[in-house]
């Protein structure tokens, strides 16, 4: 049972929000910390929380150039699942999903996890082979995964057009029933509040502009609020990881792309699962407000602009209406974009860099929201111990030298 009772909800609903207590402090930075985290997105905040909770390290600052949760964490379409192909990925995403399942209780903050099931549709022979292979691989790892025939897809999602007459008919689908959606802002706010309560300083409007590096070791960061010393620095700045790596004097195998999404006007409940199609480039779910939350793959060009192109919207709308003809009369309300950092193998980089004491967690591409709890948990271990946990060891930067890539293009689900 959540500590926030129905009475406290009612009291807050009737009170003036000006009197609500702040959920986290707004401290000035101290001269130095044990650990400085760059980026107050979900990953950075979760890392700080688990550093304090699991390792007793609370002399930690999270530095954010804007407002917390204002990056991809507050711009994503909130799909949570763990149905990745390779054992290394399945392990970290499933750890994450397990943490999601207890997160509201752990943070004492309702992150509104809704395990409504996620379909990944197949429209051609390649999709069928890839989807079935992934279902078998997931089952071998103990992850719930099913393969559905077109008739079973129709039974699971009756409003989906499974007619064989459409351009790209539905030939089957993977289904993960434990997958679903969560409330993106609540995840950032919940971790922020819980980290703050354990003594972590969250410092907004504080941009990192450089690193102080002496004899190959990081000593701290230069910021718009002055120099801040640190024994270890964790950089979790999705969308700007390459920019920060350049400041530290090395390059990452990352390309930054816009990824956009949009929502419809709110309507009554009509869609009670998540439907994704990598082949026709569209995915959709319905939010608790009633809006359809819709997206597609990345915009193909590199950019640091937080907006996407109209032609992507046009083609995703074509795909959406073919799969859900009844949506054709809906009005679209608003669209927005984020910047995603994409690695060549569509897997993240979590761990050490060429600079001693400086660690990066980046390259989550289009799929890092679901990973926030697991990634934060493993990255906190890495920062606390100075060596990777088994969960993040395979995702080292070094894999681009050794060739031990973890190709997750199939599971990435919206194309990279
Ligand atoms: P962010 O939330 O972007 O946080 C990084 C922070 O670093 C930002 O707040 C930024 O301001 C800050 N920062 C950058 N540079 C500096 C600096 N120099 N100094 C200080 N701070 C700095 N994933 C899923 O799993 N499911 C989905 O359904 C999904 N849908 C998506 C839809 C869209 C439209 C987008 C854009 C992404 C989607 N993703 C999804 C991906 C997911 O949003 C990201 O992988 C995830 O949010 C990354 O979290 P983060 O904490 O690393 O990054
Ligand atoms: O990773 O499941 C995902 C996803 C869906 C939309 C964007 N990313």
Short mmCIF file of C-alpha atoms and ligand atoms in Angstrom, two decimals:
data_model
loop_
_atom_site.label_atom_id
_atom_site.label_comp_id
_atom_site.label_asym_id
_atom_site.label_seq_id
_atom_site.Cartn_x
_atom_site.Cartn_y
_atom_site.Cartn_z
CA UNK A 1 0.00 0.00 0.00
CA UNK A 2 1.45 3.40 -0.98
CA UNK A 3 2.06 5.75 1.94
CA UNK A 4 0.16 8.47 0.06
CA UNK A 5 -3.32 7.69 1.24
CA UNK A 6 -6.51 8.73 -0.46
CA UNK A 7 -6.81 11.43 2.24
CA UNK A 8 -3.48 13.02 1.43
CA UNK A 9 -4.38 12.92 -2.28
CA UNK A 10 -7.67 14.68 -1.55
CA UNK A 11 -5.93 17.23 0.70
CA UNK A 12 -3.40 18.02 -2.02
CA UNK A 13 -6.09 18.21 -4.69
CA UNK A 14 -7.98 20.81 -2.66
CA UNK A 15 -4.96 22.80 -1.45
CA UNK A 16 -3.09 25.54 -3.30
CA UNK A 17 -0.05 24.07 -4.99
CA UNK A 18 2.01 27.07 -3.85
CA UNK A 19 1.90 25.50 -0.39
CA UNK A 20 3.05 22.08 -1.49
CA UNK A 21 6.47 21.18 -0.08
CA UNK A 22 9.34 21.07 -2.56
CA UNK A 23 10.18 17.50 -3.49
CA UNK A 24 13.91 18.08 -3.62
CA UNK A 25 16.25 20.82 -2.42
CA UNK A 26 17.96 23.30 -4.71
CA UNK A 27 21.45 23.44 -3.20
CA UNK A 28 24.51 25.38 -4.32
CA UNK A 29 27.33 23.09 -5.34
CA UNK A 30 29.94 22.12 -2.74
CA UNK A 31 33.61 22.50 -3.77
CA UNK A 32 33.95 18.72 -4.21
CA UNK A 33 32.08 15.41 -4.08
CA UNK A 34 32.93 11.74 -4.03
CA UNK A 35 30.97 11.31 -7.26
CA UNK A 36 29.69 13.85 -9.76
CA UNK A 37 27.03 12.69 -12.23
CA UNK A 38 26.52 14.74 -15.38
CA UNK A 39 22.89 14.74 -16.54
CA UNK A 40 19.71 14.66 -14.45
CA UNK A 41 17.75 12.39 -16.76
CA UNK A 42 16.37 9.11 -15.49
CA UNK A 43 19.71 7.32 -15.82
CA UNK A 44 21.69 9.99 -13.93
CA UNK A 45 19.13 10.28 -11.14
CA UNK A 46 18.78 6.51 -10.80
CA UNK A 47 22.57 6.17 -10.61
CA UNK A 48 22.71 8.73 -7.81
CA UNK A 49 19.86 7.01 -5.96
CA UNK A 50 21.46 3.55 -6.11
CA UNK A 51 24.89 4.98 -5.16
CA UNK A 52 23.29 6.25 -1.95
CA UNK A 53 20.95 3.34 -1.35
CA UNK A 54 23.08 0.33 -2.33
CA UNK A 55 26.60 1.61 -1.62
CA UNK A 56 26.16 4.24 1.11
CA UNK A 57 27.76 6.92 -1.11
CA UNK A 58 25.63 10.03 -0.74
CA UNK A 59 28.30 12.73 -1.14
CA UNK A 60 27.11 12.91 -4.73
CA UNK A 61 26.09 15.75 -7.04
CA UNK A 62 23.92 15.42 -10.13
CA UNK A 63 24.61 18.35 -12.47
CA UNK A 64 21.96 19.28 -15.03
CA UNK A 65 22.34 21.99 -17.62
CA UNK A 66 18.57 22.55 -17.86
CA UNK A 67 15.82 21.18 -15.65
CA UNK A 68 15.76 17.63 -14.40
CA UNK A 69 13.93 15.22 -16.67
CA UNK A 70 13.90 17.81 -19.48
CA UNK A 71 15.95 15.66 -21.87
CA UNK A 72 14.87 12.38 -23.44
CA UNK A 73 13.46 11.12 -20.15
CA UNK A 74 10.66 13.69 -20.34
CA UNK A 75 10.26 13.33 -24.11
CA UNK A 76 10.00 9.60 -24.60
CA UNK A 77 7.00 7.41 -25.29
CA UNK A 78 7.46 5.36 -22.10
CA UNK A 79 7.55 1.80 -23.46
CA UNK A 80 9.04 -0.66 -20.99
CA UNK A 81 9.98 -4.22 -22.00
CA UNK A 82 12.87 -6.65 -21.77
CA UNK A 83 12.53 -8.72 -24.97
CA UNK A 84 16.02 -8.20 -26.36
CA UNK A 85 17.87 -10.87 -28.34
CA UNK A 86 21.27 -11.48 -26.77
CA UNK A 87 21.79 -12.84 -23.27
CA UNK A 88 23.83 -9.77 -22.26
CA UNK A 89 21.00 -7.43 -23.21
CA UNK A 90 18.24 -9.66 -21.87
CA UNK A 91 20.06 -9.75 -18.51
CA UNK A 92 20.28 -5.99 -18.02
CA UNK A 93 16.83 -5.18 -19.46
CA UNK A 94 15.21 -7.93 -17.40
CA UNK A 95 16.99 -6.72 -14.24
CA UNK A 96 15.51 -3.35 -15.13
CA UNK A 97 12.00 -4.74 -15.63
CA UNK A 98 12.20 -6.53 -12.27
CA UNK A 99 13.22 -3.25 -10.61
CA UNK A 100 10.36 -1.48 -12.44
CA UNK A 101 7.96 -3.99 -10.92
CA UNK A 102 8.88 -2.85 -7.40
CA UNK A 103 9.80 0.75 -8.17
CA UNK A 104 6.71 2.62 -6.95
CA UNK A 105 7.06 0.91 -3.60
CA UNK A 106 10.85 1.35 -3.46
CA UNK A 107 10.67 5.08 -4.23
CA UNK A 108 7.36 5.59 -2.40
CA UNK A 109 6.30 7.38 -5.58
CA UNK A 110 3.78 6.13 -8.11
CA UNK A 111 5.63 5.65 -11.41
CA UNK A 112 2.39 4.31 -12.89
CA UNK A 113 3.84 1.15 -14.39
CA UNK A 114 1.14 -0.43 -16.52
CA UNK A 115 2.03 -3.94 -17.68
CA UNK A 116 -0.49 -4.03 -20.49
CA UNK A 117 1.54 -6.09 -22.97
CA UNK A 118 3.63 -5.04 -25.97
CA UNK A 119 3.16 -6.45 -29.46
CA UNK A 120 6.00 -6.29 -31.99
CA UNK A 121 4.27 -7.00 -35.31
CA UNK A 122 5.76 -9.05 -38.14
CA UNK A 123 4.96 -8.09 -41.73
CA UNK A 124 7.41 -10.16 -43.77
CA UNK A 125 9.44 -13.36 -43.62
CA UNK A 126 12.44 -11.60 -42.10
CA UNK A 127 10.26 -10.16 -39.30
CA UNK A 128 8.82 -13.61 -38.58
CA UNK A 129 12.25 -15.23 -38.36
CA UNK A 130 13.66 -12.42 -36.23
CA UNK A 131 10.61 -12.31 -33.94
CA UNK A 132 10.43 -16.07 -33.39
CA UNK A 133 14.16 -16.28 -32.77
CA UNK A 134 13.87 -13.57 -30.16
CA UNK A 135 10.90 -15.29 -28.48
CA UNK A 136 12.91 -18.52 -28.18
CA UNK A 137 15.98 -16.66 -26.93
CA UNK A 138 13.91 -14.80 -24.33
CA UNK A 139 12.26 -18.01 -23.14
CA UNK A 140 15.70 -19.61 -22.70
CA UNK A 141 16.61 -16.65 -20.45
CA UNK A 142 13.43 -17.08 -18.40
CA UNK A 143 11.81 -13.97 -19.86
CA UNK A 144 8.12 -14.14 -20.72
CA UNK A 145 7.71 -14.09 -24.49
CA UNK A 146 5.12 -15.48 -26.88
CA UNK A 147 4.65 -15.79 -30.60
CA UNK A 148 1.11 -14.99 -31.80
CA UNK A 149 -0.56 -15.98 -35.08
CA UNK A 150 -2.52 -13.25 -36.92
CA UNK A 151 -5.77 -14.59 -35.40
CA UNK A 152 -4.24 -14.45 -31.92
CA UNK A 153 -3.01 -10.91 -32.60
CA UNK A 154 -6.57 -9.93 -33.56
CA UNK A 155 -7.94 -11.49 -30.37
CA UNK A 156 -5.37 -9.61 -28.27
CA UNK A 157 -5.88 -6.28 -30.02
CA UNK A 158 -9.30 -6.32 -31.73
CA UNK A 159 -9.08 -2.82 -33.27
CA UNK A 160 -5.92 -3.71 -35.21
CA UNK A 161 -6.47 -4.22 -38.94
CA UNK A 162 -5.26 -7.77 -39.62
CA UNK A 163 -6.79 -7.97 -43.09
CA UNK A 164 -4.53 -9.82 -45.54
CA UNK A 165 -5.45 -7.16 -48.12
CA UNK A 166 -3.39 -4.29 -46.68
CA UNK A 167 0.01 -3.21 -48.06
CA UNK A 168 1.98 -4.92 -45.26
CA UNK A 169 -0.39 -7.48 -43.69
CA UNK A 170 0.17 -8.62 -40.11
CA UNK A 171 1.75 -12.09 -40.36
CA UNK A 172 2.23 -12.64 -36.63
CA UNK A 173 3.67 -10.87 -33.62
CA UNK A 174 5.82 -11.25 -30.56
CA UNK A 175 4.04 -10.51 -27.28
CA UNK A 176 5.58 -9.73 -23.92
CA UNK A 177 2.72 -9.56 -21.44
CA UNK A 178 4.82 -8.11 -18.57
CA UNK A 179 5.87 -5.23 -20.81
CA UNK A 180 3.94 -1.97 -20.99
CA UNK A 181 4.33 1.69 -20.17
CA UNK A 182 5.20 3.88 -17.18
CA UNK A 183 4.86 7.58 -16.44
CA UNK A 184 8.08 9.22 -17.65
CA UNK A 185 8.09 12.39 -15.51
CA UNK A 186 7.21 10.42 -12.40
CA UNK A 187 10.29 8.25 -12.88
CA UNK A 188 12.56 11.31 -12.92
CA UNK A 189 10.71 12.97 -10.04
CA UNK A 190 10.55 9.78 -7.96
CA UNK A 191 14.28 9.09 -8.29
CA UNK A 192 15.10 12.78 -7.71
CA UNK A 193 13.06 12.93 -4.53
CA UNK A 194 14.43 9.66 -3.19
CA UNK A 195 18.07 10.56 -4.04
CA UNK A 196 17.67 14.01 -2.48
CA UNK A 197 16.23 12.44 0.67
CA UNK A 198 19.42 10.36 0.95
CA UNK A 199 21.60 13.47 0.75
CA UNK A 200 22.37 13.71 -2.98
CA UNK A 201 22.67 17.31 -4.30
CA UNK A 202 20.72 17.83 -7.51
CA UNK A 203 21.94 21.02 -9.15
CA UNK A 204 19.88 22.29 -12.07
CA UNK A 205 20.92 25.05 -14.49
CA UNK A 206 24.52 23.90 -14.09
CA UNK A 207 26.14 23.02 -17.42
CA UNK A 208 29.37 21.07 -17.55
CA UNK A 209 31.68 22.95 -19.91
CA UNK A 210 34.90 20.99 -19.48
CA UNK A 211 36.88 18.42 -17.50
CA UNK A 212 39.96 19.04 -15.37
CA UNK A 213 42.27 16.15 -16.16
CA UNK A 214 45.71 15.74 -14.57
CA UNK A 215 48.09 12.96 -15.59
CA UNK A 216 45.30 11.06 -17.27
CA UNK A 217 42.96 11.23 -14.28
CA UNK A 218 39.81 13.30 -13.90
CA UNK A 219 39.96 15.78 -11.01
CA UNK A 220 36.54 17.35 -11.50
CA UNK A 221 34.41 19.32 -13.89
CA UNK A 222 34.28 22.93 -15.06
CA UNK A 223 30.72 24.22 -14.95
CA UNK A 224 28.69 27.38 -15.38
CA UNK A 225 28.66 27.46 -11.54
CA UNK A 226 32.44 27.09 -11.23
CA UNK A 227 34.82 24.17 -10.78
CA UNK A 228 33.49 21.13 -8.88
CA UNK A 229 36.01 18.53 -7.75
CA UNK A 230 35.22 14.79 -7.86
CA UNK A 231 36.92 11.49 -7.17
CA UNK A 232 34.82 9.89 -9.90
CA UNK A 233 32.67 11.38 -12.64
CA UNK A 234 29.79 9.56 -14.34
CA UNK A 235 28.57 11.10 -17.56
CA UNK A 236 24.96 10.24 -18.44
CA UNK A 237 24.14 12.97 -20.93
CA UNK A 238 22.14 11.23 -23.65
CA UNK A 239 22.10 13.24 -26.86
CA UNK A 240 25.29 15.09 -25.89
CA UNK A 241 27.61 12.22 -24.99
CA UNK A 242 29.90 12.87 -27.97
CA UNK A 243 30.09 16.55 -27.06
CA UNK A 244 31.20 15.67 -23.52
CA UNK A 245 33.62 12.99 -24.74
CA UNK A 246 35.22 15.57 -26.99
CA UNK A 247 35.68 17.86 -23.97
CA UNK A 248 37.52 14.98 -22.26
CA UNK A 249 39.69 14.37 -25.31
CA UNK A 250 38.36 11.13 -26.78
CA UNK A 251 35.80 10.06 -29.38
CA UNK A 252 32.80 7.79 -29.05
CA UNK A 253 31.38 5.52 -31.79
CA UNK A 254 28.08 7.36 -31.53
CA UNK A 255 25.83 9.24 -33.92
CA UNK A 256 23.20 11.67 -32.63
CA UNK A 257 19.82 11.74 -34.35
CA UNK A 258 16.47 13.42 -33.72
CA UNK A 259 13.69 11.07 -32.63
CA UNK A 260 10.22 12.51 -32.59
CA UNK A 261 6.81 11.55 -31.25
CA UNK A 262 3.33 13.02 -31.19
CA UNK A 263 0.00 12.70 -29.46
CA UNK A 264 -3.60 12.81 -30.60
CA UNK A 265 -6.49 14.57 -28.98
CA UNK A 266 -7.71 12.58 -25.94
CA UNK A 267 -10.34 9.94 -26.59
CA UNK A 268 -12.11 7.33 -24.47
CA UNK A 269 -10.17 4.12 -23.73
CA UNK A 270 -9.80 2.22 -27.00
CA UNK A 271 -6.34 0.64 -27.00
CA UNK A 272 -5.27 -1.38 -23.95
CA UNK A 273 -1.91 -2.64 -25.19
CA UNK A 274 1.16 -1.26 -26.96
CA UNK A 275 1.52 -1.98 -30.68
CA UNK A 276 4.86 -1.58 -32.44
CA UNK A 277 5.90 -2.23 -36.01
CA UNK A 278 9.52 -1.78 -37.03
CA UNK A 279 8.74 -2.74 -40.63
CA UNK A 280 6.14 -0.08 -41.32
CA UNK A 281 7.73 2.33 -38.83
CA UNK A 282 5.02 3.16 -36.35
CA UNK A 283 4.13 2.40 -32.75
CA UNK A 284 1.21 3.48 -30.62
CA UNK A 285 -0.21 3.24 -27.11
CA UNK A 286 -2.91 5.16 -25.27
CA UNK A 287 -1.98 7.33 -22.31
CA UNK A 288 -3.99 7.60 -19.11
CA UNK A 289 -5.18 11.01 -20.34
CA UNK A 290 -6.66 9.26 -23.38
CA UNK A 291 -4.20 10.60 -25.93
CA UNK A 292 -2.73 8.21 -28.46
CA UNK A 293 1.04 8.34 -28.10
CA UNK A 294 2.58 7.73 -31.51
CA UNK A 295 6.10 7.53 -32.86
CA UNK A 296 8.34 6.09 -35.53
CA UNK A 297 12.04 5.56 -36.23
CA UNK A 298 14.79 8.16 -36.03
CA UNK A 299 15.14 10.98 -38.50
CA UNK A 300 17.93 9.70 -40.72
CA UNK A 301 20.27 12.70 -40.53
CA UNK A 302 22.52 13.71 -37.62
CA UNK A 303 21.37 16.68 -35.59
CA UNK A 304 21.33 18.22 -32.14
CA UNK A 305 17.95 19.85 -32.78
CA UNK A 306 15.16 18.66 -30.49
CA UNK A 307 12.64 18.45 -33.31
CA UNK A 308 11.90 16.16 -36.23
CA UNK A 309 10.92 16.44 -39.89
CA UNK A 310 7.41 16.53 -41.32
CA UNK A 311 8.02 13.74 -43.83
CA UNK A 312 8.56 11.29 -40.93
CA UNK A 313 5.19 12.31 -39.48
CA UNK A 314 3.56 11.86 -42.89
CA UNK A 315 4.88 8.34 -43.37
CA UNK A 316 4.14 7.21 -39.80
CA UNK A 317 0.58 8.49 -40.17
CA UNK A 318 0.19 6.43 -43.37
CA UNK A 319 1.33 3.33 -41.48
CA UNK A 320 -0.86 4.10 -38.45
CA UNK A 321 -4.01 4.55 -40.47
CA UNK A 322 -3.43 1.36 -42.39
CA UNK A 323 -3.10 -0.60 -39.14
CA UNK A 324 -5.89 1.32 -37.36
CA UNK A 325 -8.28 2.76 -39.98
CA UNK A 326 -10.54 4.13 -37.22
CA UNK A 327 -7.80 6.58 -36.14
CA UNK A 328 -8.01 8.43 -39.46
CA UNK A 329 -10.48 11.00 -38.12
CA UNK A 330 -8.46 11.89 -35.03
CA UNK A 331 -6.77 15.25 -34.68
CA UNK A 332 -3.12 15.36 -33.77
CA UNK A 333 -2.43 17.70 -30.86
CA UNK A 334 1.31 18.22 -30.63
CA UNK A 335 4.66 16.78 -31.62
CA UNK A 336 8.13 17.07 -30.11
CA UNK A 337 11.59 15.62 -30.50
CA UNK A 338 14.55 14.38 -28.51
CA UNK A 339 18.14 13.64 -29.46
CA UNK A 340 19.19 10.01 -29.29
CA UNK A 341 22.77 8.73 -29.20
CA UNK A 342 23.03 5.64 -31.35
CA UNK A 343 25.87 3.08 -31.31
CA UNK A 344 26.70 0.97 -34.40
CA UNK A 345 25.33 -2.19 -32.70
CA UNK A 346 22.25 -0.48 -31.19
CA UNK A 347 23.49 -1.28 -27.67
CA UNK A 348 24.66 1.11 -24.97
CA UNK A 349 28.14 1.92 -23.64
CA UNK A 350 28.41 1.63 -19.84
CA UNK A 351 31.75 1.84 -18.11
CA UNK A 352 35.31 3.13 -18.11
CA UNK A 353 36.79 5.58 -20.61
CA UNK A 354 40.41 6.35 -21.55
CA UNK A 355 40.41 8.92 -18.69
CA UNK A 356 40.91 7.38 -15.25
CA UNK A 357 37.97 8.04 -12.93
CA UNK A 358 35.70 9.15 -15.78
CA UNK A 359 32.88 6.76 -16.69
CA UNK A 360 30.26 7.06 -19.42
CA UNK A 361 26.77 5.61 -19.65
CA UNK A 362 25.35 6.44 -23.07
CA UNK A 363 24.30 5.16 -26.47
CA UNK A 364 20.89 3.92 -25.36
CA UNK A 365 19.52 5.21 -28.65
CA UNK A 366 15.77 4.93 -28.99
CA UNK A 367 15.38 2.49 -26.11
CA UNK A 368 16.88 3.70 -22.84
CA UNK A 369 13.77 4.66 -20.89
CA UNK A 370 12.98 1.06 -20.04
CA UNK A 371 16.58 0.58 -18.92
CA UNK A 372 16.66 3.40 -16.35
CA UNK A 373 16.42 1.29 -13.16
CA UNK A 374 18.75 -1.49 -14.35
CA UNK A 375 21.27 0.85 -15.90
CA UNK A 376 21.32 3.12 -12.84
CA UNK A 377 21.74 0.11 -10.57
CA UNK A 378 24.66 -1.34 -12.56
CA UNK A 379 26.32 2.03 -13.20
CA UNK A 380 26.19 2.86 -9.48
CA UNK A 381 28.00 -0.43 -8.80
CA UNK A 382 30.62 0.44 -11.41
CA UNK A 383 31.18 3.92 -9.95
CA UNK A 384 31.27 2.66 -6.37
CA UNK A 385 33.65 -0.26 -6.97
CA UNK A 386 35.69 1.14 -9.85
CA UNK A 387 34.96 -2.00 -11.86
CA UNK A 388 31.94 -3.12 -13.86
CA UNK A 389 29.17 -5.35 -12.57
CA UNK A 390 28.59 -8.52 -14.61
CA UNK A 391 25.45 -6.83 -15.98
CA UNK A 392 27.30 -3.95 -17.60
CA UNK A 393 30.72 -5.53 -18.28
CA UNK A 394 29.73 -6.64 -21.83
CA UNK A 395 28.73 -3.07 -22.70
CA UNK A 396 32.24 -1.63 -22.43
CA UNK A 397 33.61 0.94 -24.86
CA UNK A 398 36.33 -1.59 -25.50
CA UNK A 399 33.95 -3.85 -27.44
CA UNK A 400 34.39 -1.61 -30.47
CA UNK A 401 38.10 -2.55 -30.37
CA UNK A 402 37.69 -6.27 -29.60
CA UNK A 403 34.75 -6.72 -31.97
CA UNK A 404 32.49 -8.26 -29.28
CA UNK A 405 29.49 -6.28 -30.50
CA UNK A 406 25.95 -6.90 -29.22
CA UNK A 407 23.74 -6.38 -32.25
CA UNK A 408 20.26 -5.42 -31.07
CA UNK A 409 18.92 -3.80 -34.22
CA UNK A 410 16.05 -6.30 -34.33
CA UNK A 411 14.95 -5.66 -30.75
CA UNK A 412 15.48 -1.92 -30.92
CA UNK A 413 12.00 -1.99 -32.40
CA UNK A 414 12.00 1.49 -33.91
CA UNK A 415 14.67 1.58 -36.52
CA UNK A 416 18.08 3.08 -35.95
P1 LIG B 1 18.21 12.27 -20.76
O1 LIG B 1 16.89 12.14 -20.13
O2 LIG B 1 18.29 12.92 -22.09
O3 LIG B 1 19.16 13.00 -19.72
C1 LIG B 1 20.43 13.52 -20.07
C2 LIG B 1 20.54 14.88 -19.42
O4 LIG B 1 21.86 15.36 -19.60
C3 LIG B 1 19.61 15.90 -20.06
O5 LIG B 1 18.68 16.36 -19.09
C4 LIG B 1 20.56 16.99 -20.53
O6 LIG B 1 20.04 18.30 -20.39
C5 LIG B 1 21.78 16.75 -19.65
N1 LIG B 1 23.02 17.28 -20.20
C6 LIG B 1 23.49 17.19 -21.46
N2 LIG B 1 24.66 17.83 -21.59
C7 LIG B 1 24.94 18.34 -20.36
C8 LIG B 1 26.02 19.13 -19.84
N3 LIG B 1 27.04 19.52 -20.63
N4 LIG B 1 25.99 19.48 -18.53
C9 LIG B 1 24.96 19.09 -17.73
N5 LIG B 1 23.92 18.38 -18.18
C10 LIG B 1 23.91 18.00 -19.47
N6 LIG B 1 13.08 4.51 -24.67
C11 LIG B 1 12.33 3.46 -24.27
O7 LIG B 1 12.81 2.56 -23.60
N7 LIG B 1 11.01 3.39 -24.59
C12 LIG B 1 10.40 4.32 -25.36
O8 LIG B 1 9.20 4.23 -25.62
C13 LIG B 1 11.17 5.39 -25.83
N8 LIG B 1 10.62 6.31 -26.63
C14 LIG B 1 11.33 7.40 -27.03
C15 LIG B 1 10.69 8.38 -27.77
C16 LIG B 1 11.34 9.56 -28.09
C17 LIG B 1 10.64 10.60 -28.91
C18 LIG B 1 12.69 9.74 -27.66
C19 LIG B 1 13.44 11.01 -27.98
C20 LIG B 1 13.37 8.74 -26.95
C21 LIG B 1 12.69 7.55 -26.62
N9 LIG B 1 13.28 6.54 -25.87
C22 LIG B 1 12.54 5.47 -25.44
C23 LIG B 1 14.68 6.64 -25.47
C24 LIG B 1 14.83 7.19 -24.07
O9 LIG B 1 14.08 8.38 -23.94
C25 LIG B 1 16.27 7.50 -23.71
O10 LIG B 1 17.11 6.41 -24.05
C26 LIG B 1 16.42 7.76 -22.22
O11 LIG B 1 15.44 8.66 -21.78
C27 LIG B 1 17.77 8.32 -21.94
O12 LIG B 1 17.79 8.73 -20.60
P2 LIG B 1 18.99 9.55 -20.05
O13 LIG B 1 18.76 9.78 -18.62
O14 LIG B 1 20.26 8.88 -20.47
O15 LIG B 1 18.94 10.87 -20.93
O1 LIG B 2 12.50 0.86 -27.10
O2 LIG B 2 10.50 0.03 -27.01
C1 LIG B 2 11.30 0.92 -27.34
C2 LIG B 2 10.81 2.13 -28.00
C3 LIG B 2 9.57 2.34 -28.43
C4 LIG B 2 9.56 3.58 -28.99
C5 LIG B 2 10.78 4.12 -28.86
N1 LIG B 2 11.54 3.20 -28.25
#
